[in-house]
Amino acid sequence: VLLFGYGRMDAFPVDTWIARLMARHYPELADWKRPQIATFARLHFGRAAGLAQQWLFADRGTYSVDELDKFLIPRESTPESS
């Protein structure tokens, strides 16, 4: 909504697909929470963060869910679950 409805090109919504794709492209983000990934993306991509998010989302068809899941740390391995 922010990106297209209000022209906020810096908006970077992070859903499951974006978290997986970001972890694939930036392995150091694999155990980060969604708000942390969004902050990283806004800092990394700057004013074009929203466009970068759309590009990543469009690229999701390139990978299977299994391929993307291997880049995320399993829930049982995260610090908050121990």
PDB file of C-alpha atoms in Angstrom:
ATOM      1  CA  VAL A   1       0.000   0.000   0.000  1.00  0.00           C
ATOM      2  CA  LEU A   2       2.745   2.460   0.910  1.00  0.00           C
ATOM      3  CA  LEU A   3       4.767   1.743  -2.212  1.00  0.00           C
ATOM      4  CA  PHE A   4       2.035   1.982  -4.817  1.00  0.00           C
ATOM      5  CA  GLY A   5      -0.786   3.802  -3.024  1.00  0.00           C
ATOM      6  CA  TYR A   6       1.303   6.578  -1.523  1.00  0.00           C
ATOM      7  CA  GLY A   7       4.382   6.504  -3.749  1.00  0.00           C
ATOM      8  CA  ARG A   8       6.666   5.606  -0.843  1.00  0.00           C
ATOM      9  CA  MET A   9       9.587   4.129  -2.764  1.00  0.00           C
ATOM     10  CA  ASP A  10      11.444   3.484   0.504  1.00  0.00           C
ATOM     11  CA  ALA A  11       8.790   1.028   1.784  1.00  0.00           C
ATOM     12  CA  PHE A  12      10.132  -2.523   2.055  1.00  0.00           C
ATOM     13  CA  PRO A  13       7.455  -4.909   3.361  1.00  0.00           C
ATOM     14  CA  VAL A  14       8.908  -8.257   4.480  1.00  0.00           C
ATOM     15  CA  ASP A  15       6.750 -11.353   4.194  1.00  0.00           C
ATOM     16  CA  THR A  16       7.817 -15.002   4.131  1.00  0.00           C
ATOM     17  CA  TRP A  17       8.928 -14.874   0.494  1.00  0.00           C
ATOM     18  CA  ILE A  18      10.956 -11.696   0.931  1.00  0.00           C
ATOM     19  CA  ALA A  19      12.609 -13.069   4.100  1.00  0.00           C
ATOM     20  CA  ARG A  20      13.586 -16.221   2.190  1.00  0.00           C
ATOM     21  CA  LEU A  21      14.853 -14.297  -0.817  1.00  0.00           C
ATOM     22  CA  MET A  22      16.829 -11.846   1.298  1.00  0.00           C
ATOM     23  CA  ALA A  23      18.421 -14.777   3.158  1.00  0.00           C
ATOM     24  CA  ARG A  24      19.375 -16.314  -0.180  1.00  0.00           C
ATOM     25  CA  HIS A  25      20.962 -13.128  -1.494  1.00  0.00           C
ATOM     26  CA  TYR A  26      22.359 -12.006   1.882  1.00  0.00           C
ATOM     27  CA  PRO A  27      23.163 -15.160   3.938  1.00  0.00           C
ATOM     28  CA  GLU A  28      24.087 -13.109   7.003  1.00  0.00           C
ATOM     29  CA  LEU A  29      20.392 -12.127   7.304  1.00  0.00           C
ATOM     30  CA  ALA A  30      19.147 -15.727   7.622  1.00  0.00           C
ATOM     31  CA  ASP A  31      18.434 -15.499  11.358  1.00  0.00           C
ATOM     32  CA  TRP A  32      17.221 -11.885  11.369  1.00  0.00           C
ATOM     33  CA  LYS A  33      13.659 -10.929  12.237  1.00  0.00           C
ATOM     34  CA  ARG A  34      11.453  -9.294   9.628  1.00  0.00           C
ATOM     35  CA  PRO A  35      11.702  -5.743  11.056  1.00  0.00           C
ATOM     36  CA  GLN A  36      15.499  -6.077  11.053  1.00  0.00           C
ATOM     37  CA  ILE A  37      15.468  -7.208   7.412  1.00  0.00           C
ATOM     38  CA  ALA A  38      13.229  -4.261   6.493  1.00  0.00           C
ATOM     39  CA  THR A  39      15.591  -1.813   8.211  1.00  0.00           C
ATOM     40  CA  PHE A  40      18.614  -3.372   6.503  1.00  0.00           C
ATOM     41  CA  ALA A  41      16.872  -3.148   3.123  1.00  0.00           C
ATOM     42  CA  ARG A  42      15.916   0.500   3.590  1.00  0.00           C
ATOM     43  CA  LEU A  43      19.501   1.345   4.525  1.00  0.00           C
ATOM     44  CA  HIS A  44      21.034  -0.846   1.813  1.00  0.00           C
ATOM     45  CA  PHE A  45      18.727   0.060  -1.081  1.00  0.00           C
ATOM     46  CA  GLY A  46      17.930   3.605   0.040  1.00  0.00           C
ATOM     47  CA  ARG A  47      15.091   5.444  -1.633  1.00  0.00           C
ATOM     48  CA  ALA A  48      14.660   2.575  -4.126  1.00  0.00           C
ATOM     49  CA  ALA A  49      14.019  -0.069  -1.420  1.00  0.00           C
ATOM     50  CA  GLY A  50      10.437  -0.604  -2.556  1.00  0.00           C
ATOM     51  CA  LEU A  51      11.520  -1.220  -6.117  1.00  0.00           C
ATOM     52  CA  ALA A  52      14.194  -3.646  -4.906  1.00  0.00           C
ATOM     53  CA  GLN A  53      11.518  -5.491  -2.899  1.00  0.00           C
ATOM     54  CA  GLN A  54       9.340  -5.789  -6.002  1.00  0.00           C
ATOM     55  CA  TRP A  55      12.283  -7.056  -8.037  1.00  0.00           C
ATOM     56  CA  LEU A  56      13.074  -9.682  -5.384  1.00  0.00           C
ATOM     57  CA  PHE A  57       9.429 -10.754  -5.250  1.00  0.00           C
ATOM     58  CA  ALA A  58       9.250 -11.062  -9.037  1.00  0.00           C
ATOM     59  CA  ASP A  59      12.419 -13.185  -8.927  1.00  0.00           C
ATOM     60  CA  ARG A  60      10.832 -15.690  -6.502  1.00  0.00           C
ATOM     61  CA  GLY A  61       9.743 -17.956  -9.360  1.00  0.00           C
ATOM     62  CA  THR A  62      13.388 -18.687 -10.070  1.00  0.00           C
ATOM     63  CA  TYR A  63      13.703 -20.746  -6.871  1.00  0.00           C
ATOM     64  CA  SER A  64      11.698 -23.541  -5.298  1.00  0.00           C
ATOM     65  CA  VAL A  65      10.529 -23.200  -1.714  1.00  0.00           C
ATOM     66  CA  ASP A  66      12.939 -25.978  -0.712  1.00  0.00           C
ATOM     67  CA  GLU A  67      15.855 -24.113  -2.283  1.00  0.00           C
ATOM     68  CA  LEU A  68      14.939 -20.948  -0.401  1.00  0.00           C
ATOM     69  CA  ASP A  69      14.231 -22.698   2.904  1.00  0.00           C
ATOM     70  CA  LYS A  70      17.785 -24.021   3.098  1.00  0.00           C
ATOM     71  CA  PHE A  71      18.968 -20.418   3.523  1.00  0.00           C
ATOM     72  CA  LEU A  72      16.876 -19.867   6.646  1.00  0.00           C
ATOM     73  CA  ILE A  73      17.863 -21.105  10.076  1.00  0.00           C
ATOM     74  CA  PRO A  74      15.240 -23.603  11.296  1.00  0.00           C
ATOM     75  CA  ARG A  75      12.963 -22.232  14.028  1.00  0.00           C
ATOM     76  CA  GLU A  76      14.264 -24.700  16.606  1.00  0.00           C
ATOM     77  CA  SER A  77      17.774 -23.236  16.148  1.00  0.00           C
ATOM     78  CA  THR A  78      16.859 -19.623  16.795  1.00  0.00           C
ATOM     79  CA  PRO A  79      17.861 -18.043  20.136  1.00  0.00           C
ATOM     80  CA  GLU A  80      14.308 -17.147  21.174  1.00  0.00           C
ATOM     81  CA  SER A  81      13.222 -20.809  21.054  1.00  0.00           C
ATOM     82  CA  SER A  82      15.926 -22.027  23.451  1.00  0.00           C
TER      83      SER A  82
END
